[in-house]
Amino acid sequence: MGKTVLSIENIVKKFGNVAAVNGVSLTIQDGDFFALLGPSGCGKTTLLRMLGGFDSPTSGHIFMDGIDITDVPPNKRQINMLFQSYAVFPHMNVEDNVAYGLRMEKRPTTEINQRVQEALALVRMEEFAKRPPDKLSGGQRQRVALARALIKKPRILLLDEPLSALDAKLRGAMQTELVRLQQTVGITFIIVTHDQDEALSMATRIAVMDEGSFCQVDAPRVLYEAPSSRFVADFIGRMNMHECIVIAEQDNGYCINAGGDMGEISVRHAPLPGVRAGDKIYYGVRPEKVIFSKDKPADNVGNAVVLENYSYHGDETLLYCRSQDGTLWTCTLTNDRRNFTPVNVGELGWLTWAADNMILLAK
Amino acid sequence: METDNWRRNKRVFFAVSVPQLTWLLIFFIIPLAAVFIISFSEKRGIIGHELVWDWKNYIRAIEPIYLSIFAKTLLTSTAVTVICLLVGYPVALAISFAPRWLKLALLFAVTVPFWINGLIRTYALIAVFRTRGILNFTLEWFWSIGASVLAWFGIEVGSYQDLQFLYTNVAATAGIVYVFIPFMILPLYAVMERFDKSYLEAALDLGAGHWRTFFTVLLPLTTPGIISGCIIVFVPSLGVFFIADLLGGTDSLLIGNVIERQFLGANNWPFGAALSFLLMYLTFAALILYSIVNKKSKKIGGVDV
């Protein structure tokens, strides 16, 4: 960890007049499991394809180990890619697919055979060596594609929406598998995904992208607990987000007026550049940090609400409540006992949370 | 589905297949049988013939002069198929990679010759190939540019001498290629259009250069298109006659011309029929040979695409 393996500077990619990637810069450390996360059409796949060498940027540079590789073709980069469709060659069996990259390097046969065995063992596909790809399931084909890319011992492996074609159960298993693989081989992984759950559970760092730019690049925990903008707060997980007014700047936070039953609250918070007393900003609190109770809270922040609707998910119940000033609130109820008391629509209650759980957002 | 099985609904199957079978019987089986019988007949008088059931026509058909024409026909068709493949493959590839609007325009350009009668298109080629034709004019133009450049350096070259294209094997072969090339491009395009382009990127990603990507990935995966294109070009080109008639010279005689002359010129239907059947057997032999080769290569190659 710690050494920069890849850095990109001011990458712009235009298709006609539309900038798919709009001047992004980034450094990726050796051994990172890096995720590019964003809604579809945000430019994340375009960026990945430029890292692989399949598209060239309109302007900007890509450096690997300090060397400019912007114009190096894909077959000469120490970067390999796991394609969304896997692109396992249908006219070759599993073994030949995996050996393909080494044959292109014209390695001796004994070395190829040995490394193919190792690569197949790595993805647990030894028994399938002689199978043609059309006799494999989607998950197995993905393993073949993984072995085929990893056998080249690249510095970086790019993964383009690797789990999107798998069913939910298999997707969960593959998430763990990919993390295990990455830790075994020690290769830097850069994954493109639109699934926040995937990014949060696998990645060591995540770049949230929107409209061709990075919104925030941080560790998963930081992204979730301290988003830097309303877009990130809203895009990752659920968030109760409402307007408030800054009353005063304090030593290690702000005093805000959130209106309604809440009144003035002192929130411990990192400084927000440019925010002064009297500014209108936003505060947010995650649904799982909100408690639904029948009685008015003693010292926590709270808001009187009426339960409008709920959705039952087995392990938890999501409550949709409306406060007296008309704002909508979501609250998660963990069903931690078998005989928990069910809630009823129309019930009156209080939503409460600790002030430390509040996030202040200037933009 | 159960109800789709013709064994269970014999009468339905029978009812829907009768029109087609009748058509085939009247317009294909019966004429073919008639020609087959005529090939065992003997020419009598100017237009008549009589069934004698002997092999005389076939024995005459394998005389060296006709065998050499068969050989020449095979050679010409092979050359036509190879040229069509070499020209058609890059064209089909370019179309499959073109942006959508260009793709439609190019496909239109490939199919538009079908709208014009083949005979008229062949006559148009005469205007291209003749002594004072478009091809010679174009060459003369290049020649004069070249000559004027060379004149700058003080080198004198003579004036352009028209080349003989029309009534040669070159013109005949070019004419057949021109007529048949859409039949090569379209099946190739059909396969390339379905071809997942990420296979090419994957090969490139794994370290193959463009040539090796072509030979290890693109070529094997487009083989079905190559095979069907070659069959659709090779088999009908064995029987062409009017193109060689109009564009070729005296030595451009193909077996199709001989058959046509036996039927229409010499009025020797029995001999023409025998030649026709020999051509048909030759075609069958070529197709059987292909399927044997194909089965073997499939076993090596593994998967049917």
XYZ file of C-alpha atoms in Angstrom:
668
model
C 0.000 0.000 0.000
C 0.964 3.581 -0.344
C 2.733 3.619 -3.699
C 0.868 5.354 -6.506
C 0.379 2.912 -9.362
C -1.901 4.938 -11.594
C -2.596 8.605 -11.849
C -4.787 10.445 -14.299
C -4.607 14.157 -14.924
C -7.415 16.272 -16.288
C -8.910 13.585 -18.508
C -11.558 14.880 -20.906
C -13.439 12.679 -23.359
C -15.864 14.321 -25.767
C -18.262 12.540 -28.102
C -19.188 15.267 -30.548
C -20.000 18.235 -28.333
C -20.930 16.175 -25.294
C -18.256 15.651 -22.668
C -18.714 12.116 -21.316
C -15.775 12.629 -18.987
C -15.209 16.220 -18.018
C -11.691 16.827 -16.708
C -11.137 14.321 -13.934
C -7.935 13.745 -11.973
C -7.230 10.838 -9.680
C -4.453 8.807 -8.127
C -4.810 5.130 -7.327
C -2.535 3.374 -4.831
C -0.952 -0.006 -5.409
C -3.213 -2.719 -3.968
C -6.342 -0.580 -3.921
C -9.726 -2.061 -4.671
C -11.043 1.055 -6.343
C -14.657 1.538 -7.397
C -16.063 4.005 -9.925
C -19.653 4.421 -8.811
C -22.351 6.442 -10.495
C -25.704 6.368 -12.259
C -25.789 5.066 -15.832
C -24.453 7.575 -18.329
C -22.200 9.303 -15.793
C -19.049 8.493 -17.787
C -17.615 5.770 -15.544
C -17.397 3.124 -18.295
C -15.869 5.650 -20.707
C -13.213 6.428 -18.109
C -12.507 2.722 -17.569
C -12.189 2.110 -21.306
C -9.648 4.938 -21.506
C -7.637 3.317 -18.703
C -7.702 0.070 -20.689
C -6.620 1.868 -23.854
C -9.773 1.127 -25.872
C -10.662 4.808 -26.170
C -8.229 7.682 -26.191
C -8.971 10.822 -24.181
C -9.698 14.084 -26.004
C -7.215 15.716 -23.626
C -5.374 14.858 -20.425
C -2.847 12.200 -19.482
C -2.727 8.781 -17.864
C 0.416 7.790 -15.969
C 1.348 4.329 -14.760
C 4.309 4.196 -12.362
C 5.039 7.748 -13.452
C 5.247 6.906 -17.159
C 2.792 8.488 -19.604
C 0.749 5.623 -21.131
C -1.992 7.777 -22.680
C -1.145 6.665 -26.231
C -0.023 3.101 -25.463
C -2.315 0.533 -27.154
C -4.172 -2.029 -24.978
C -1.918 -4.936 -26.001
C 1.129 -3.079 -24.678
C -0.322 -1.973 -21.324
C 0.187 -3.912 -18.110
C -3.523 -3.499 -17.561
C -6.121 -6.169 -18.243
C -9.866 -5.955 -18.400
C -12.778 -8.128 -17.382
C -15.446 -7.305 -19.939
C -19.081 -6.885 -19.022
C -20.033 -9.646 -21.480
C -16.919 -11.601 -20.276
C -15.923 -12.075 -23.969
C -14.825 -15.670 -23.373
C -13.832 -16.901 -26.850
C -16.552 -19.369 -27.916
C -14.269 -21.305 -30.277
C -11.764 -22.260 -27.579
C -12.169 -24.411 -24.488
C -11.558 -23.082 -20.982
C -7.870 -24.015 -21.005
C -7.181 -22.404 -24.389
C -9.022 -19.271 -23.332
C -6.900 -18.954 -20.201
C -3.694 -19.739 -22.098
C -4.436 -17.202 -24.848
C -2.594 -14.264 -23.285
C 0.545 -16.300 -22.580
C 0.528 -17.768 -26.096
C 0.479 -14.219 -27.450
C 3.580 -13.575 -25.314
C 5.107 -16.702 -26.926
C 5.942 -18.288 -23.571
C 7.330 -21.848 -23.489
C 4.649 -24.576 -23.415
C 5.690 -25.964 -20.021
C 5.402 -22.525 -18.431
C 2.024 -21.938 -20.085
C 0.652 -25.281 -18.864
C 1.834 -24.673 -15.332
C 0.489 -21.129 -15.136
C -2.855 -22.183 -16.661
C -3.202 -24.796 -13.913
C -2.408 -22.177 -11.272
C -4.833 -19.663 -12.750
C -7.622 -22.242 -12.967
C -6.945 -23.276 -9.364
C -7.107 -19.623 -8.322
C -10.667 -19.297 -9.636
C -11.560 -22.916 -8.660
C -12.199 -24.082 -12.215
C -9.655 -26.941 -12.482
C -12.244 -29.584 -13.383
C -13.564 -27.521 -16.274
C -10.287 -27.146 -18.207
C -11.505 -28.999 -21.297
C -15.053 -27.594 -21.352
C -16.246 -25.402 -24.212
C -17.672 -22.062 -22.974
C -21.222 -22.834 -24.120
C -21.311 -25.649 -21.533
C -20.581 -23.196 -18.686
C -22.905 -21.108 -16.519
C -22.608 -17.312 -16.419
C -20.695 -17.405 -13.135
C -18.264 -20.026 -14.457
C -17.681 -18.034 -17.627
C -16.847 -15.034 -15.475
C -14.294 -17.106 -13.560
C -12.705 -18.144 -16.857
C -12.530 -14.504 -17.951
C -10.966 -13.623 -14.583
C -8.349 -16.382 -14.856
C -7.635 -15.325 -18.434
C -6.960 -11.735 -17.357
C -5.075 -12.533 -14.123
C -2.716 -15.052 -15.766
C -1.045 -12.079 -17.485
C -0.031 -10.800 -14.017
C -1.160 -7.253 -14.829
C -0.450 -4.309 -12.534
C -4.114 -3.357 -12.712
C -7.293 -5.298 -13.452
C -10.258 -3.339 -14.789
C -13.708 -4.786 -14.130
C -16.659 -3.441 -16.127
C -19.913 -4.056 -14.201
C -18.694 -7.590 -13.414
C -21.689 -8.725 -11.369
C -24.567 -7.171 -13.285
C -25.321 -10.310 -15.313
C -25.442 -12.641 -12.307
C -28.475 -13.471 -10.180
C -28.732 -12.017 -6.656
C -27.434 -15.042 -4.675
C -24.476 -15.601 -6.990
C -23.724 -11.881 -6.965
C -23.235 -11.954 -3.192
C -20.922 -14.960 -3.441
C -18.917 -13.374 -6.247
C -18.464 -10.158 -4.225
C -16.658 -12.091 -1.501
C -14.810 -14.120 -4.130
C -13.517 -11.009 -5.924
C -12.259 -9.509 -2.665
C -10.541 -12.813 -1.770
C -8.959 -12.967 -5.240
C -7.753 -9.398 -5.058
C -6.140 -9.998 -1.689
C -4.537 -13.253 -2.921
C -2.984 -11.834 -6.090
C -2.315 -8.345 -4.722
C -3.238 -6.704 -8.011
C -4.926 -3.294 -8.033
C -8.594 -3.685 -9.027
C -10.605 -0.881 -10.587
C -14.270 -1.759 -10.802
C -17.095 0.109 -12.515
C -20.509 -0.307 -10.953
C -23.837 1.436 -10.560
C -24.639 -0.697 -7.516
C -23.735 1.193 -4.332
C -24.001 -1.947 -2.233
C -21.378 -3.643 -4.422
C -19.048 -0.650 -4.193
C -19.441 -0.207 -0.422
C -18.881 -3.878 0.389
C -15.905 -4.533 -1.926
C -13.949 -1.357 -2.475
C -11.251 0.213 -0.325
C -11.866 3.528 -2.061
C -14.792 4.795 -4.107
C -15.109 7.634 -6.599
C -18.702 8.793 -6.976
C -19.247 10.121 -10.487
C -21.999 12.240 -11.954
C -22.205 13.905 -15.358
C -18.580 13.225 -16.190
C -17.038 14.562 -12.974
C -16.069 13.143 -9.596
C -18.359 14.239 -6.769
C -16.312 12.677 -3.985
C -13.435 10.204 -3.740
C -13.173 8.528 -0.339
C -13.238 5.326 1.659
C -16.700 3.673 1.783
C -17.210 4.583 5.447
C -16.434 8.247 4.837
C -18.716 8.378 1.790
C -21.592 6.966 3.783
C -21.113 8.771 7.075
C -19.671 12.058 5.812
C -20.866 12.745 2.279
C -19.640 16.052 0.945
C -22.682 16.941 -1.169
C -26.405 16.343 -1.352
C -25.905 14.267 -4.527
C -23.546 11.834 -2.776
C -25.695 11.742 0.372
C -28.754 10.925 -1.676
C -27.058 8.551 -4.149
C -25.478 6.343 -1.498
C -27.965 4.777 0.884
C -31.123 6.495 2.105
C -31.079 9.918 3.666
C -33.594 12.157 5.379
C -32.537 15.529 4.063
C -34.138 18.851 4.891
C -33.389 22.551 4.852
C -32.179 24.409 7.918
C -30.740 27.794 8.816
C -27.342 28.357 10.401
C -27.800 30.314 13.641
C -24.169 30.513 14.673
C -20.731 29.061 14.017
C -19.396 27.276 17.098
C -16.002 25.977 18.205
C -16.388 22.527 16.685
C -19.626 22.746 14.776
C -22.688 24.804 14.067
C -25.888 25.787 15.768
C -28.763 25.331 13.339
C -32.484 25.912 13.346
C -34.203 22.939 11.736
C -37.686 24.263 12.377
C -40.706 22.325 13.607
C -40.460 20.623 16.989
C -36.691 20.536 16.799
C -35.855 24.207 17.272
C -32.221 25.102 17.673
C -29.699 22.247 17.674
C -25.961 22.285 18.280
C -24.276 19.874 15.842
C -20.652 18.836 16.181
C -19.357 18.944 12.619
C -16.297 19.505 10.479
C -16.084 23.084 9.167
C -18.068 23.863 6.009
C -16.095 26.336 3.891
C -17.954 29.560 3.194
C -20.894 28.856 5.484
C -21.843 31.827 7.729
C -24.581 32.472 10.251
C -27.882 33.106 8.490
C -27.074 30.820 5.510
C -29.604 28.297 4.343
C -28.015 24.831 4.262
C -29.192 21.217 4.490
C -29.010 18.662 7.255
C -29.321 14.934 6.854
C -29.784 11.920 9.069
C -29.725 8.272 7.963
C -32.953 6.245 8.548
C -31.171 3.567 10.605
C -29.975 6.273 13.014
C -33.529 7.481 13.606
C -35.617 5.889 16.356
C -39.407 5.729 16.246
C -40.883 6.050 19.739
C -44.321 6.607 21.210
C -43.138 9.132 23.810
C -41.520 12.525 23.526
C -37.735 12.097 23.876
C -35.888 13.544 26.842
C -32.629 14.982 25.500
C -32.366 13.737 21.917
C -33.441 15.768 18.907
C -36.977 14.842 17.900
C -39.883 15.490 15.666
C -43.548 14.588 16.140
C -44.829 12.573 13.202
C -47.679 10.461 11.959
C -46.902 7.061 10.405
C -48.150 7.275 6.828
C -46.962 3.977 5.410
C -44.438 1.201 5.970
C -42.770 -1.583 4.037
C -41.843 -4.883 5.665
C -38.534 -6.498 4.541
C -38.218 -9.401 6.977
C -35.068 -8.299 8.751
C -36.246 -4.724 9.014
C -39.276 -2.526 8.504
C -39.074 0.841 6.773
C -41.380 3.475 8.218
C -42.545 6.436 6.144
C -43.652 9.270 8.405
C -44.854 12.834 7.916
C -44.086 15.569 10.399
C -46.410 18.429 11.272
C -44.677 20.828 8.874
C -45.366 18.374 6.033
C -41.858 16.966 5.503
C -41.420 13.273 4.766
C -39.175 11.087 6.951
C -37.888 7.555 6.675
C -36.919 5.441 9.653
C -35.601 1.887 9.837
C -36.953 -0.462 12.456
C -34.791 -3.553 13.034
C -36.971 -6.599 13.622
C -34.582 -7.953 16.224
C -37.138 -10.062 18.099
C -39.517 -12.657 16.638
C -42.490 -11.250 18.546
C -41.862 -7.597 17.854
C -44.810 -5.232 18.150
C -46.179 -4.448 14.697
C -46.710 -0.806 13.743
C -49.986 0.574 12.434
C -50.596 3.159 9.747
C -51.947 6.379 11.262
C -50.072 5.866 14.531
C -48.669 8.991 16.173
C -45.133 8.997 17.475
C -41.778 10.702 17.753
C -38.730 10.370 15.541
C -35.588 10.924 17.583
C -31.859 10.799 16.984
C -28.612 11.928 18.561
C -27.370 15.303 17.280
C -23.998 13.703 16.468
C -25.705 11.601 13.822
C -26.601 14.665 11.786
C -24.734 15.574 8.616
C -24.606 19.194 7.469
C -24.407 19.831 3.740
C -23.649 23.219 2.217
C -24.227 22.183 -1.423
C -44.579 -28.061 -28.300
C -46.585 -31.256 -28.539
C -48.930 -29.891 -31.219
C -45.988 -28.786 -33.349
C -44.924 -32.381 -33.887
C -45.967 -33.357 -37.404
C -46.161 -37.024 -36.455
C -49.129 -36.243 -34.214
C -50.975 -34.191 -36.814
C -50.286 -36.016 -40.003
C -53.296 -34.630 -41.809
C -52.525 -31.022 -40.911
C -48.953 -31.510 -41.988
C -50.136 -33.102 -45.207
C -52.589 -30.256 -45.910
C -50.037 -27.482 -45.463
C -47.265 -29.212 -47.366
C -49.232 -30.248 -50.467
C -49.015 -26.877 -52.294
C -45.248 -26.667 -51.880
C -44.722 -30.304 -52.771
C -46.880 -29.903 -55.868
C -44.874 -26.881 -56.908
C -41.620 -28.774 -56.402
C -42.960 -31.771 -58.293
C -44.187 -29.836 -61.335
C -41.411 -27.301 -61.652
C -38.424 -29.198 -60.307
C -38.708 -32.984 -60.045
C -40.520 -33.613 -63.351
C -38.293 -31.338 -65.507
C -35.216 -32.778 -63.837
C -36.413 -36.324 -64.509
C -37.176 -35.368 -68.110
C -33.661 -33.983 -68.594
C -32.246 -37.074 -66.899
C -34.108 -39.330 -69.373
C -33.147 -37.145 -72.345
C -29.480 -37.548 -71.389
C -29.828 -41.222 -72.274
C -31.402 -40.437 -75.677
C -29.968 -39.998 -79.127
C -30.350 -36.976 -81.419
C -32.589 -37.774 -84.428
C -33.033 -35.356 -87.309
C -32.856 -31.623 -86.719
C -34.763 -31.218 -83.464
C -35.910 -34.692 -82.479
C -34.421 -37.280 -80.151
C -35.182 -40.854 -79.231
C -34.673 -42.695 -75.948
C -32.053 -45.400 -76.425
C -30.740 -45.915 -72.836
C -27.061 -45.887 -73.535
C -24.057 -43.994 -72.143
C -22.954 -42.515 -75.483
C -23.649 -38.908 -74.444
C -21.760 -39.312 -71.183
C -18.842 -40.981 -72.932
C -18.698 -38.040 -75.320
C -18.946 -35.600 -72.425
C -15.762 -36.929 -70.840
C -13.741 -36.492 -74.008
C -10.605 -34.402 -73.303
C -11.992 -31.271 -74.983
C -15.016 -31.189 -72.657
C -13.006 -32.273 -69.618
C -10.697 -29.325 -70.211
C -13.712 -27.016 -70.320
C -14.970 -28.540 -67.053
C -11.533 -27.947 -65.560
C -11.492 -24.365 -66.805
C -14.969 -23.801 -65.349
C -13.850 -25.150 -61.968
C -10.766 -22.952 -62.091
C -12.767 -19.845 -63.054
C -15.361 -20.465 -60.314
C -12.622 -21.018 -57.750
C -10.896 -17.815 -58.844
C -14.214 -15.936 -58.724
C -14.938 -17.289 -55.224
C -11.484 -16.377 -53.919
C -11.627 -12.862 -55.408
C -15.155 -12.347 -54.036
C -13.930 -13.449 -50.586
C -10.808 -11.272 -50.636
C -12.785 -8.208 -51.718
C -16.028 -8.990 -49.888
C -14.539 -9.761 -46.461
C -13.074 -6.292 -45.797
C -16.189 -4.692 -47.246
C -18.496 -6.715 -44.977
C -16.247 -5.934 -42.001
C -16.284 -2.231 -42.795
C -20.089 -2.249 -43.071
C -20.477 -4.049 -39.722
C -18.239 -1.469 -38.017
C -19.784 1.577 -39.721
C -22.088 3.956 -37.815
C -25.764 3.206 -38.303
C -26.589 5.720 -41.042
C -23.543 4.745 -43.081
C -24.279 1.072 -42.513
C -27.719 1.423 -44.077
C -26.310 3.412 -46.998
C -23.580 0.832 -47.637
C -25.978 -2.109 -47.420
C -28.219 -0.287 -49.872
C -25.263 0.192 -52.214
C -24.482 -3.531 -52.032
C -28.050 -4.597 -52.805
C -28.996 -1.967 -55.388
C -27.495 -3.917 -58.355
C -30.138 -6.597 -57.671
C -32.737 -4.124 -58.939
C -31.245 -4.115 -62.418
C -31.357 -7.052 -64.788
C -28.071 -8.998 -64.897
C -27.917 -8.827 -68.672
C -28.121 -5.026 -68.666
C -25.440 -4.815 -65.991
C -23.213 -7.054 -68.086
C -23.749 -4.861 -71.149
C -22.772 -1.887 -68.986
C -19.489 -3.671 -68.271
C -18.808 -3.758 -72.008
C -18.731 0.047 -71.906
C -16.173 -0.208 -69.108
C -13.893 -2.786 -70.675
C -13.963 -1.992 -74.423
C -10.940 -0.558 -76.232
C -12.078 3.066 -75.955
C -13.944 2.319 -72.711
C -14.003 3.817 -69.246
C -11.195 1.633 -67.880
C -8.823 2.522 -70.736
C -9.723 6.209 -70.446
C -8.928 6.137 -66.741
C -5.623 4.392 -67.318
C -4.781 6.856 -70.078
C -5.462 9.733 -67.715
C -3.085 8.313 -65.090
C -0.570 7.604 -67.858
C -0.675 11.211 -69.065
C -0.179 12.536 -65.515
C 2.738 10.135 -65.043
C 4.163 11.092 -68.430
C 3.998 14.815 -67.691
C 5.733 14.278 -64.332
C 8.434 12.212 -66.020
C 8.761 14.880 -68.740
C 9.831 17.298 -65.996
C 12.809 15.083 -65.372
C 13.466 14.901 -69.096
C 12.238 11.332 -69.506
C 10.051 10.832 -72.564
C 7.472 8.071 -72.587
C 5.312 7.356 -75.584
C 1.581 7.954 -75.750
C -0.790 5.528 -74.060
C -1.639 2.349 -75.963
C -5.120 1.003 -75.270
C -5.065 -2.344 -73.502
C -7.307 -5.193 -74.576
C -9.723 -6.058 -71.750
C -12.948 -6.927 -73.497
C -13.140 -10.471 -74.893
C -10.480 -11.775 -72.508
C -10.599 -14.093 -69.510
C -9.902 -11.090 -67.287
C -13.106 -9.347 -68.379
C -15.120 -12.563 -68.088
C -13.838 -13.272 -64.558
C -14.325 -9.638 -63.487
C -17.880 -9.762 -64.855
C -18.724 -12.903 -62.880
C -17.144 -11.441 -59.714
C -19.195 -8.270 -60.196
C -22.459 -10.191 -60.429
C -21.771 -12.531 -57.519
C -20.024 -10.317 -54.973
C -23.208 -9.276 -53.108
C -23.820 -12.970 -52.425
C -20.470 -13.052 -50.628
C -20.851 -9.760 -48.756
C -24.338 -10.347 -47.357
C -23.771 -13.691 -45.539
C -20.431 -12.389 -44.240
C -22.109 -9.226 -42.994
C -24.871 -11.264 -41.332
C -22.283 -13.161 -39.267
C -20.175 -10.078 -38.481
C -23.184 -8.077 -37.381
C -23.968 -10.666 -34.684
C -20.286 -10.918 -33.740
C -19.634 -9.444 -30.286
C -16.995 -6.767 -30.850
C -15.698 -7.185 -27.296
C -14.008 -10.439 -28.446
C -11.672 -8.244 -30.503
C -11.052 -5.933 -27.558
C -10.437 -8.934 -25.305
C -7.838 -10.333 -27.739
C -6.162 -6.940 -27.945
C -6.292 -6.638 -24.165
C -4.587 -10.022 -23.778
C -1.644 -8.908 -25.878
C -2.522 -9.933 -29.423
C -1.666 -7.437 -32.156
C -4.136 -6.637 -34.914
C -2.974 -9.433 -37.229
C -3.041 -12.091 -34.560
C -6.418 -10.867 -33.358
C -7.617 -11.319 -36.925
C -6.256 -14.844 -37.333
C -6.996 -16.199 -33.844
C -10.371 -14.574 -33.147
C -12.088 -12.808 -36.027
C -11.360 -15.346 -38.761
C -12.392 -18.476 -36.788
C -15.537 -16.803 -35.496
C -16.625 -15.589 -38.946
C -15.883 -18.919 -40.665
C -19.599 -19.842 -40.919
C -20.145 -16.692 -42.996
C -17.121 -17.428 -45.172
C -18.366 -20.955 -45.852
C -21.925 -19.979 -46.732
C -20.686 -17.062 -48.845
C -18.300 -19.309 -50.748
C -21.001 -21.913 -51.417
C -23.517 -19.306 -52.570
C -20.924 -17.839 -54.951
C -19.160 -21.006 -56.095
C -22.135 -23.231 -56.933
C -24.137 -20.840 -59.156
C -20.981 -19.478 -60.797
C -20.318 -22.985 -62.182
C -23.327 -22.602 -64.446
C -23.042 -19.019 -65.725
C -22.993 -18.542 -69.474
C -24.162 -15.108 -70.591
C -21.371 -13.188 -68.840
C -18.632 -15.245 -70.485
C -20.574 -14.981 -73.753
C -20.689 -11.197 -73.705
C -17.372 -10.295 -72.054
C -15.142 -13.294 -72.720
C -13.153 -14.202 -75.814
C -13.076 -17.369 -77.830
C -11.036 -19.112 -75.157
C -13.340 -18.009 -72.317
C -15.769 -20.842 -73.033
C -17.257 -22.214 -69.801
C -19.297 -25.373 -69.393
C -22.419 -23.225 -69.087
C -21.784 -21.878 -72.591
C -21.331 -25.360 -73.985
C -24.581 -26.576 -72.434
C -26.453 -23.521 -73.673
C -25.136 -24.067 -77.205
C -26.053 -27.744 -77.188
C -29.627 -26.932 -76.214
C -30.176 -23.788 -78.286
C -27.552 -23.771 -81.049
C -26.787 -27.353 -81.899
C -30.223 -28.602 -80.908
C -28.536 -31.591 -79.336
C -30.659 -31.907 -76.208
C -29.388 -35.374 -75.237
C -25.753 -34.230 -75.138
C -26.648 -30.966 -73.370
C -28.587 -32.959 -70.800
C -25.646 -35.270 -70.174
C -23.326 -32.276 -69.671
C -25.865 -30.705 -67.306
C -25.982 -33.810 -65.168
C -22.207 -34.092 -65.080
C -22.076 -30.460 -63.879
C -24.648 -31.307 -61.218
C -22.628 -34.312 -60.017
C -19.554 -32.111 -59.914
C -21.418 -29.622 -57.715
C -22.580 -32.421 -55.404
C -19.036 -33.715 -55.168
C -17.796 -30.251 -54.230
C -20.471 -29.900 -51.530
C -19.782 -33.376 -50.109
C -16.084 -32.598 -50.040
C -16.854 -29.373 -48.193
C -19.054 -31.079 -45.580
C -16.358 -33.687 -44.889
C -13.727 -30.981 -44.436
C -16.129 -28.923 -42.339
C -16.930 -31.849 -40.016
C -13.222 -32.432 -39.437
C -12.466 -28.776 -38.765
C -15.429 -28.569 -36.381
C -13.957 -31.406 -34.335
C -10.697 -29.472 -34.049
C -12.232 -26.056 -33.592
C -14.645 -27.200 -30.909
C -17.722 -25.025 -30.903
C -20.284 -24.293 -33.530
C -20.807 -20.541 -33.608
